[in-house]
CSV table of C-alpha atoms in Angstrom, one decimal:
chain,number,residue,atom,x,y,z
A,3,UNK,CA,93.8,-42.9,180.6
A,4,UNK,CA,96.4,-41.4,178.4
A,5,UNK,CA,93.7,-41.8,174.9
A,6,UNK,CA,95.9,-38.8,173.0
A,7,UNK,CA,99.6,-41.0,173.9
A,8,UNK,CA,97.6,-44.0,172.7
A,9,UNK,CA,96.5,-43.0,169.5
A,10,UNK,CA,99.9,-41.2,168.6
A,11,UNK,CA,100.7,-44.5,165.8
A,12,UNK,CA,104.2,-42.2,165.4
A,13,UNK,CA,104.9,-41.4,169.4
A,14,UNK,CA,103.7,-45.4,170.0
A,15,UNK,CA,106.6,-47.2,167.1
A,16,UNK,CA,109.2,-45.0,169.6
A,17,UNK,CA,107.8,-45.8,172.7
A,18,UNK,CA,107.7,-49.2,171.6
A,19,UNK,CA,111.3,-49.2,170.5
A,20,UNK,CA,112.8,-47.6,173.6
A,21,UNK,CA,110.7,-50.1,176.0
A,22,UNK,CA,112.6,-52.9,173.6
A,23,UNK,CA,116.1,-51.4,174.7
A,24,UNK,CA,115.7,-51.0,178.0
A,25,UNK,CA,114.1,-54.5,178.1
A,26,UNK,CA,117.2,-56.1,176.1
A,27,UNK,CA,119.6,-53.8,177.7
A,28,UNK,CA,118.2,-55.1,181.2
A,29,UNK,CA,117.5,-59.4,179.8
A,30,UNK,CA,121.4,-58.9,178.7
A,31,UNK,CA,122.7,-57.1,181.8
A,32,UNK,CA,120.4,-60.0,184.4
A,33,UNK,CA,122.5,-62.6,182.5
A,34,UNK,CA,119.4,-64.1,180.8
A,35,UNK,CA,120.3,-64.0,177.3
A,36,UNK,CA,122.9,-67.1,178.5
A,37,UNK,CA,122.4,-70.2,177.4
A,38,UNK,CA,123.8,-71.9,181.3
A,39,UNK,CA,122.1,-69.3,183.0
A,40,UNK,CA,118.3,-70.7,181.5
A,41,UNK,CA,119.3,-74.1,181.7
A,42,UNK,CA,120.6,-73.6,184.9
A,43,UNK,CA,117.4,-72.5,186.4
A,44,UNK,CA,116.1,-75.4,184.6
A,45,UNK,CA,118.3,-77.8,186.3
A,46,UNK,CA,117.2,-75.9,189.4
A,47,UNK,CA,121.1,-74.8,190.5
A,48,UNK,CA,121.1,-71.2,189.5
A,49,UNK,CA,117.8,-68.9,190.9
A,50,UNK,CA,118.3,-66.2,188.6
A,51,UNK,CA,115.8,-66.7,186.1
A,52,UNK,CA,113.1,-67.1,188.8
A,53,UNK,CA,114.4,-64.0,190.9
A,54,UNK,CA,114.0,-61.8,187.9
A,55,UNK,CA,110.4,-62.7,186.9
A,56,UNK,CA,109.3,-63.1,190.2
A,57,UNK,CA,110.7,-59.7,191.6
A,58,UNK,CA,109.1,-58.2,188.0
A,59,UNK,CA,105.9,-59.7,188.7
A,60,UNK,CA,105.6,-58.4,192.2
A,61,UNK,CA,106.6,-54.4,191.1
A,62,UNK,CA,104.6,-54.8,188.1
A,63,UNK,CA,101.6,-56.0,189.8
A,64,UNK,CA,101.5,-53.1,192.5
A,65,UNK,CA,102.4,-50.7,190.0
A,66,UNK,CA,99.6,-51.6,187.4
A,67,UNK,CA,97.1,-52.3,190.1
A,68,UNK,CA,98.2,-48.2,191.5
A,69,UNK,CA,97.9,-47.1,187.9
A,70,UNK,CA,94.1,-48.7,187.8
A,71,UNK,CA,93.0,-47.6,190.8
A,72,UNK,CA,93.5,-44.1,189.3
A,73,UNK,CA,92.0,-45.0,186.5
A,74,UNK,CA,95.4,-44.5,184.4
A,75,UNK,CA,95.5,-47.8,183.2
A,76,UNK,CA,93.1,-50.7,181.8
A,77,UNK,CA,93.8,-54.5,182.4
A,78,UNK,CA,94.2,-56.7,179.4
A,79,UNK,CA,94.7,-60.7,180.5
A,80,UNK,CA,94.3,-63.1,178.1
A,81,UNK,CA,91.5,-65.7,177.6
A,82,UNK,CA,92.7,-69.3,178.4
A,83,UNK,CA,91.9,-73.2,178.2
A,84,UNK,CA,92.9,-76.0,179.6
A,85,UNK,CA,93.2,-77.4,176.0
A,86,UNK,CA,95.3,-74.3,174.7
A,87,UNK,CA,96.9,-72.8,178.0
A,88,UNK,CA,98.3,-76.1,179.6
A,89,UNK,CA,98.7,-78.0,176.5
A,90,UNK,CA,100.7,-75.8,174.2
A,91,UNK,CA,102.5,-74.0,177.6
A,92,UNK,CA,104.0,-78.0,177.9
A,93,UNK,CA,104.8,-77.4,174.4
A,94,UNK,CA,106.3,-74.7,174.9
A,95,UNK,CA,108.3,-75.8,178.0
A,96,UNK,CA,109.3,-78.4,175.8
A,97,UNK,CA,110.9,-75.9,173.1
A,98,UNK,CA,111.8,-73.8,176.1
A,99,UNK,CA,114.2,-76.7,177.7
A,100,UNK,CA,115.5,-78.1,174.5
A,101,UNK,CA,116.4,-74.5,172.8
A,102,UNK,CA,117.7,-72.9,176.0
A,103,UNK,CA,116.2,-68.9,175.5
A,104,UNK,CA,112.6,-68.0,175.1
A,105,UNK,CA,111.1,-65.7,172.4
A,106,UNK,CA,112.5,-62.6,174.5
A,107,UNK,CA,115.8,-63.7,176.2
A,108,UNK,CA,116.3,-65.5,172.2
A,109,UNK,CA,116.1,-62.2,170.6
A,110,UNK,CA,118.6,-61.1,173.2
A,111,UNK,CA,121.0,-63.6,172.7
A,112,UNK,CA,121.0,-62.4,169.1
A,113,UNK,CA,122.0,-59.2,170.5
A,114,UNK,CA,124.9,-60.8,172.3
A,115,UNK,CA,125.8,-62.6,168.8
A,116,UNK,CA,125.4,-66.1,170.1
A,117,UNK,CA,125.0,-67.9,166.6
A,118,UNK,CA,122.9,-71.2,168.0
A,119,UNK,CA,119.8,-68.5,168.9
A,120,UNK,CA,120.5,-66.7,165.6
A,121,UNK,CA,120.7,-69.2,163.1
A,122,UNK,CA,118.8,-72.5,164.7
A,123,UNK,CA,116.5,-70.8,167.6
A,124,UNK,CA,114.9,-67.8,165.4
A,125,UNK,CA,114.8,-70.4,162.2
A,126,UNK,CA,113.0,-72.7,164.4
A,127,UNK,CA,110.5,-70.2,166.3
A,128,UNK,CA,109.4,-69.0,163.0
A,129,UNK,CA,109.0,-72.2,161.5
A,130,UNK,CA,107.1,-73.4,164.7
A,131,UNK,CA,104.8,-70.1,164.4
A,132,UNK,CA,103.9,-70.7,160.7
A,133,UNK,CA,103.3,-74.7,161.6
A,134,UNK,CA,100.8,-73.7,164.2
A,135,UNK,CA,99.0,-71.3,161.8
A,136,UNK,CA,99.0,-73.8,158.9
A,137,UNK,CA,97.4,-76.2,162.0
A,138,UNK,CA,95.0,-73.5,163.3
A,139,UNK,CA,91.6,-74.2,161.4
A,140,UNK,CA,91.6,-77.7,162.8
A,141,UNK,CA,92.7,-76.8,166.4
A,142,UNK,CA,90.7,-73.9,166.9
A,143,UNK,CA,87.4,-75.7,167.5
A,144,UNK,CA,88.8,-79.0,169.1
A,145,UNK,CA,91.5,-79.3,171.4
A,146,UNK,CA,92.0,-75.0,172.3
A,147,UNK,CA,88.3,-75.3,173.1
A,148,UNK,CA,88.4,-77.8,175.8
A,149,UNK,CA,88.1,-76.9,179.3
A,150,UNK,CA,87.7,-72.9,179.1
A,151,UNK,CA,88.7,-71.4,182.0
A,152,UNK,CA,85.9,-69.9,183.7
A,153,UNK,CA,86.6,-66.4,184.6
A,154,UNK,CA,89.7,-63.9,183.7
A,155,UNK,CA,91.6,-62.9,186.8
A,156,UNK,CA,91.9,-64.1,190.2
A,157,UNK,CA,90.0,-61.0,191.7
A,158,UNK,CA,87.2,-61.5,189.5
A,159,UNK,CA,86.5,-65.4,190.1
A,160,UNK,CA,87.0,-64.7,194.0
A,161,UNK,CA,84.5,-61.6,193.3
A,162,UNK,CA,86.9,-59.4,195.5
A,163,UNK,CA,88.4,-56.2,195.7
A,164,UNK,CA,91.8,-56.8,193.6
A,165,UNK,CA,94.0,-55.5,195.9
A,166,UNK,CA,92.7,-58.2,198.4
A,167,UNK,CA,94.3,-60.3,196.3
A,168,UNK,CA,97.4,-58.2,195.0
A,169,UNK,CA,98.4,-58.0,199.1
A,170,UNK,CA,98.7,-61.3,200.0
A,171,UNK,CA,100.5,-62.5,196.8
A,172,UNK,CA,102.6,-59.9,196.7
A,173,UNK,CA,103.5,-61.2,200.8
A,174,UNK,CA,103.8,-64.2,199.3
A,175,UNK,CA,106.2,-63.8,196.3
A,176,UNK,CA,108.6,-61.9,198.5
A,177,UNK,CA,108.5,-64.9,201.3
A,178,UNK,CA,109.6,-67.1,198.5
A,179,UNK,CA,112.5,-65.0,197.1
A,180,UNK,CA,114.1,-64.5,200.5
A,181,UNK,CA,113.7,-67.8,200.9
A,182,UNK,CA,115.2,-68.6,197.3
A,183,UNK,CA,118.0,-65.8,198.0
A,184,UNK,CA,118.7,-67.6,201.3
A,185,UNK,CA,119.2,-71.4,199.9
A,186,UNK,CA,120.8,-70.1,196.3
A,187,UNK,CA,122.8,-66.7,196.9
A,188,UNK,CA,123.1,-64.0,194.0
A,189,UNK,CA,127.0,-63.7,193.0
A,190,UNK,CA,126.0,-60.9,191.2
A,191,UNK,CA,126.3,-57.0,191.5
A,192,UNK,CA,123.7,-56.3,194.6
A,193,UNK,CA,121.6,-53.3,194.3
A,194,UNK,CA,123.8,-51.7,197.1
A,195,UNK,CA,126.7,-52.2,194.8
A,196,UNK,CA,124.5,-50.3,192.0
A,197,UNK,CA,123.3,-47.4,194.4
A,198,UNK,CA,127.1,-46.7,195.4
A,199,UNK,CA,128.6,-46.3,191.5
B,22,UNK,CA,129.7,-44.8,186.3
B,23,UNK,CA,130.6,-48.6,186.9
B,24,UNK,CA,127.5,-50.0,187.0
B,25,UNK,CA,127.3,-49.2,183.3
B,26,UNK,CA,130.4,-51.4,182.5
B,27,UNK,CA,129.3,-54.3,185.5
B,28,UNK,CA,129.2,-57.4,183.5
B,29,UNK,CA,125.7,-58.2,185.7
B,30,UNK,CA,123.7,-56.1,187.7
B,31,UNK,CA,121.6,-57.7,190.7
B,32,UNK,CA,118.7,-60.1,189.1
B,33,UNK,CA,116.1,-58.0,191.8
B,34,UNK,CA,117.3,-54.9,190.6
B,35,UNK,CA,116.6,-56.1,186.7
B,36,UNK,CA,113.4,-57.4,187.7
B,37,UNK,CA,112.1,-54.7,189.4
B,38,UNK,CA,113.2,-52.0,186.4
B,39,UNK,CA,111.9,-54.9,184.1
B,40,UNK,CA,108.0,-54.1,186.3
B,41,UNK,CA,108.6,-50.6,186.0
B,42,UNK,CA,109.0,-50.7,182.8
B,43,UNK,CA,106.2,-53.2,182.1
B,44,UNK,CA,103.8,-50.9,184.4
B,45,UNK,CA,104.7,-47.8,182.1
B,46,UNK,CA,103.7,-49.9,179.0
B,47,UNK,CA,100.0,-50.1,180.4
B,48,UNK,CA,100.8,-46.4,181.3
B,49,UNK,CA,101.8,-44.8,177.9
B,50,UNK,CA,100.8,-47.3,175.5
B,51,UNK,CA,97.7,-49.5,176.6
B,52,UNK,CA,99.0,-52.9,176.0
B,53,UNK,CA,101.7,-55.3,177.7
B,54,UNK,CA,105.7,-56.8,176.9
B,55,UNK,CA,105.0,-59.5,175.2
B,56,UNK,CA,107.7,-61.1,172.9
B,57,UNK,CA,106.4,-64.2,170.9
B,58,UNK,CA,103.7,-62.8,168.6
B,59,UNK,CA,106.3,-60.5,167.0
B,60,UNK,CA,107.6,-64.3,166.1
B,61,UNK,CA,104.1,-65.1,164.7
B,62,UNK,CA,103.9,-61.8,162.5
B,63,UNK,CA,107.2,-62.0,161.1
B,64,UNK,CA,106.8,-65.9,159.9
B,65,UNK,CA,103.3,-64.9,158.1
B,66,UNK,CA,105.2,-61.8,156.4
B,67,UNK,CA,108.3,-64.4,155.2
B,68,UNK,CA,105.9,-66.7,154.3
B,69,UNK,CA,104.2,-64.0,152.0
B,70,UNK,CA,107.1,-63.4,150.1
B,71,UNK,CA,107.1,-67.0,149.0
B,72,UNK,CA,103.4,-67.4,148.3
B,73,UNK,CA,101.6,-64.1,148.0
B,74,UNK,CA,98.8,-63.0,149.3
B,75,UNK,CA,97.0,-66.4,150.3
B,76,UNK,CA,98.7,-66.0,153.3
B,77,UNK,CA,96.8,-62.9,154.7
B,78,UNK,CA,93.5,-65.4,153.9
B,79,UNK,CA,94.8,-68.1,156.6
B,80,UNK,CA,92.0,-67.9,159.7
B,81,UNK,CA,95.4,-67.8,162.4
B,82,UNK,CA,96.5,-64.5,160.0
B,83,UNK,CA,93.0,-62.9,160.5
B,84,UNK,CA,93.2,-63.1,164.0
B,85,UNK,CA,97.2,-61.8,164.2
B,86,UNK,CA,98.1,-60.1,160.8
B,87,UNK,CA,101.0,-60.3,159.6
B,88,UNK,CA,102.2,-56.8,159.7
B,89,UNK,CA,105.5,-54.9,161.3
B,90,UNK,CA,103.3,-54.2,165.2
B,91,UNK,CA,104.4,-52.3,167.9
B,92,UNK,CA,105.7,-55.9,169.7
B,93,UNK,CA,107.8,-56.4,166.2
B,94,UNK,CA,109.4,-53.0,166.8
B,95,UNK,CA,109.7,-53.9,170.4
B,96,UNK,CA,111.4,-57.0,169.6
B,97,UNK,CA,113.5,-55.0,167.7
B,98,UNK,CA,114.2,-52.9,170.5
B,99,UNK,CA,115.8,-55.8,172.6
B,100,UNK,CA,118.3,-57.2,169.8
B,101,UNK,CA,119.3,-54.1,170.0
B,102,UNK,CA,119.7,-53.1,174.2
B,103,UNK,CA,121.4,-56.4,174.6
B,104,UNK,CA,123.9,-55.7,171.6
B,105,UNK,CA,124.3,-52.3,173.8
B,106,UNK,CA,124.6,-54.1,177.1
B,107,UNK,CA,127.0,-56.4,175.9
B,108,UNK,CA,129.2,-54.0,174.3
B,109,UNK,CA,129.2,-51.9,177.1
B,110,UNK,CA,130.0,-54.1,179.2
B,111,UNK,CA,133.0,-56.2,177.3
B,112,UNK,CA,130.4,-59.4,177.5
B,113,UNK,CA,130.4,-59.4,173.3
B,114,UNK,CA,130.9,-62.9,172.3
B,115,UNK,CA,130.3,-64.0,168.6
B,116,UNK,CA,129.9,-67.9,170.1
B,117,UNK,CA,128.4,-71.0,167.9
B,118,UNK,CA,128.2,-73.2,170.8
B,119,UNK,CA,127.2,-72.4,174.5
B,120,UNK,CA,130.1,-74.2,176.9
B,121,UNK,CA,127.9,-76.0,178.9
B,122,UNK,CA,126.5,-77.8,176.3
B,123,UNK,CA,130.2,-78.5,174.6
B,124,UNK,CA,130.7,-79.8,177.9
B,125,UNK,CA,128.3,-82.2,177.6
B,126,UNK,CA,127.7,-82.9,173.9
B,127,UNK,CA,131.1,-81.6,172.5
B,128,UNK,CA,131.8,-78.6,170.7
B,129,UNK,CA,130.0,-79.6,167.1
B,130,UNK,CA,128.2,-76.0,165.9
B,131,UNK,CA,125.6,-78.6,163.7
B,132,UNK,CA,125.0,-80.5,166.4
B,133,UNK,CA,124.2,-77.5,169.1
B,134,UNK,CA,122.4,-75.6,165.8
B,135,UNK,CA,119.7,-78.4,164.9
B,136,UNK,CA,119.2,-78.8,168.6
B,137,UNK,CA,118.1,-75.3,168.5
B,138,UNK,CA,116.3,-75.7,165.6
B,139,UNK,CA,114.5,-78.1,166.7
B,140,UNK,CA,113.8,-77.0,170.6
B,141,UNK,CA,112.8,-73.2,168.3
B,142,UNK,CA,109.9,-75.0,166.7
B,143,UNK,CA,108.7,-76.5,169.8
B,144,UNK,CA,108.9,-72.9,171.3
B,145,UNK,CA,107.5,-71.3,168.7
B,146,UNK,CA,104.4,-73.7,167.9
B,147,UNK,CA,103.6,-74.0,171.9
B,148,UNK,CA,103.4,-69.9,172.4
B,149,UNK,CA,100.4,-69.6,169.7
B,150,UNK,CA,98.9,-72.6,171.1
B,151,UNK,CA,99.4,-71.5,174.7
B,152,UNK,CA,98.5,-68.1,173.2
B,153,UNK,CA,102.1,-66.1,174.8
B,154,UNK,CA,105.8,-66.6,176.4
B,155,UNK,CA,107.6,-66.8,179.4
B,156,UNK,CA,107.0,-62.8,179.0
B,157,UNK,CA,103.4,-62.1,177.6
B,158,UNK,CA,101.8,-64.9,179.9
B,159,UNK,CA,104.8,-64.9,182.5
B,160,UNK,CA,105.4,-61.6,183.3
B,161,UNK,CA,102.6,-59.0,181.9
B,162,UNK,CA,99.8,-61.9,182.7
B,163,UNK,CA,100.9,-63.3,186.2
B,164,UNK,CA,101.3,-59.8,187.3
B,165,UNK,CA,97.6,-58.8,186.1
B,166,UNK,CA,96.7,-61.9,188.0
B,167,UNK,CA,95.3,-63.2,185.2
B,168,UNK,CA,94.1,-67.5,185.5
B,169,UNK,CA,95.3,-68.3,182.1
B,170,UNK,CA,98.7,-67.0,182.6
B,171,UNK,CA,99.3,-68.8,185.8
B,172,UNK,CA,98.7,-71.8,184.5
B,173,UNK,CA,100.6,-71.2,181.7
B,174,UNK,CA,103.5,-69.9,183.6
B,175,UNK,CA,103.7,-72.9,185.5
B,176,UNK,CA,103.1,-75.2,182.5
B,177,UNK,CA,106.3,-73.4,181.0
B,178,UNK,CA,108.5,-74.5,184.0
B,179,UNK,CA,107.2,-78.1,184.3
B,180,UNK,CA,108.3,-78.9,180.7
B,181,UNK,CA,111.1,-76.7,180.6
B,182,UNK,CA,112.6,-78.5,183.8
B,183,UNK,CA,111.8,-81.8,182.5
B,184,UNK,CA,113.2,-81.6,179.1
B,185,UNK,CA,116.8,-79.5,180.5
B,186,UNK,CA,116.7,-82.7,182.9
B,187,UNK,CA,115.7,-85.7,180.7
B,188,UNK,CA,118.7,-84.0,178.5
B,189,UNK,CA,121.5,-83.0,180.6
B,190,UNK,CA,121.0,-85.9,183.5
B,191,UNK,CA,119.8,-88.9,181.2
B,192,UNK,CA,120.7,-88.6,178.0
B,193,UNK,CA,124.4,-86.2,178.4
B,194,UNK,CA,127.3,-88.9,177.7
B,195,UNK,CA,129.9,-86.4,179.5
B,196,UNK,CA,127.2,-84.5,181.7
């Protein structure tokens, strides 16, 4: 692994600054920092949302899997309950259907200058932060302990190679976008379109 | 040079910059995109101002301080490459109220703006109890193939779906 780039606190505040614009640059340019283009997928009559996780996830899993086969990279997934990851991920869904953006796509939209995700969606998210942490002594051994899930990734609770895993669902993923791309079509600039500038 | 102007680029072609990107991240910097405890940090900080240093003694605070991160810098980051995108690409709008909700609920900014206050909370509160976002758990976690993220992935979209239905197909007067 790459210690030396990782220990660089001066090289890492860039890195992590230039990963934030391309990452806005690219939420902004996919259309997701739109108000009708989140609730749209909500309402389940615009795919785009989906196509752009999904085709992340895919890339982003072979990639990172490559990278740790070489021993270049180190997994990090986060520990999980059904008390804290299905619970508060309704909560979220909750937030996530009534505000329209997520913590990502909302810090977009203040990019774009949409004044409902500046003023009421960032006043809001940091409210509901500071709520949770004011709640957090009496939640953390009750209801975020119940049900803890038993094992961290897929691979390891099938005890497998991962890329036993990574192939199939990577098969999969891509059966359900064509699929997706064939019953919702993209109106938007196709990657041909992009190669041919 | 059009695509730099195109007002959107192909959502495959996003999301598979947005994975290479991601897969760099683990690359150069050991760690994952993940947007919402930049949120977290940045309400125990504004909170300090307001109440001193008590704050840095709350148990959620000693697990996530609240100090500027590299996901606060990211964060960052992203207000500013969407302000880019948008300018680039003529898509700047400065824009109280989103047309498909005028559509349905009229074209009141207070209305739309305590909406949003309200559906921020909700957001905000469920990604420290869930633990991450549609980004942290449903992006960087699905693609580890991490359990937790699954589930919370797909917990995201079953209350997300509900809630944009229960709103714009029950309760939308004009919907």
């Amino acid at each position: 692994m790459l210690t030396k780039v990782h220990s660089n606190t001066k090289l890492q505040f860039v890195i992590a600054l230039i990963t934030g614009l391309v990452f806005g640059f690219l939420l902004q340019r996919g259309g997701v920092t739109k108000y009708e283009v989140i609730i749209n997928q909500l309402l389940l009559t615009d795919f785009t949302v989906v196509k752009i996780m999904l085709s992340a996830v895919v890339t982003g899993m072979i990639c990172v899997h490559l990278l740790r086969s070489f021993g270049l990279a180190q997994l990090h997934p986060k520990p999980g309950s059904l008390g804290s990851t299905a619970i508060g991920g309704l909560l979220f869904g909750i937030g996530f259907g009534i505000l329209g953006y997520c913590p990502g796509t909302l810090a977009g939209a203040i990019g774009n200058c949409y004044l409902d995700a500046l003023v009421g969606g960032l006043l809001g998210a940091l409210l509901g932060a500071g709520i949770f942490a004011a709640w957090y002594p009496r939640l953390k051994d009750s209801i975020l302990r119940r049900g803890c899930f038993p094992e961290l990734t897929f691979p390891q609770l099938f005890k497998v190679n991962p890329w036993v895993v990574v192939v199939p669902v990577a098969l999969m993923i891509i059966t359900l976008l064509a699929w997706i791309e064939y019953t919702w079509p993209s109106n938007a600039m196709t990657i041909r379109d992009i190669l041919a500038f | 040079m059009d695509f730099l102007t195109a007002q959107r680029w192909s959502p495959y072609a996003v999301g598979i910059a947005i994975g290479i990107l991601g897969s760099l991240v683990f690359l150069l910097s050991d760690k994952y995109i993940g947007c919402s405890a930049a949120f977290s940090r940045a309400s125990g900080m504004l909170e300090r101002l307001f109440r001193g240093k008590m704050v840095d003694r709350k148990p959620y605070y000693q697990k996530l301080p609240p100090v500027i991160e590299w996901e606060s810098l990211m964060v960052v980051g992203v207000i500013l490459g969407a302000f880019l995108s948008a300018i680039l690409s003529g898509d700047f709008t400065l824009q109280w109220v989103p047309s498909k909700w005028s559509t349905a609920f009229g074209s009141s900014p207070f209305l739309r703006v305590a909406v949003a206050l309200v559906g921020g909370i909700f957001m905000g509160f469920g990604a420290r109890w869930a633990n991450g976002c549609t980004s942290g758990h449903g992006i960087s976690g699905t693609l580890q193939l991490a359990l937790s993220s699954w589930v919370a992935s797909v917990c995201f979209f079953v209350g997300g779906i509900a809630t944009a239905m229960f709103i714009f197909n029950i309760l939308a007067p004009r919907g």
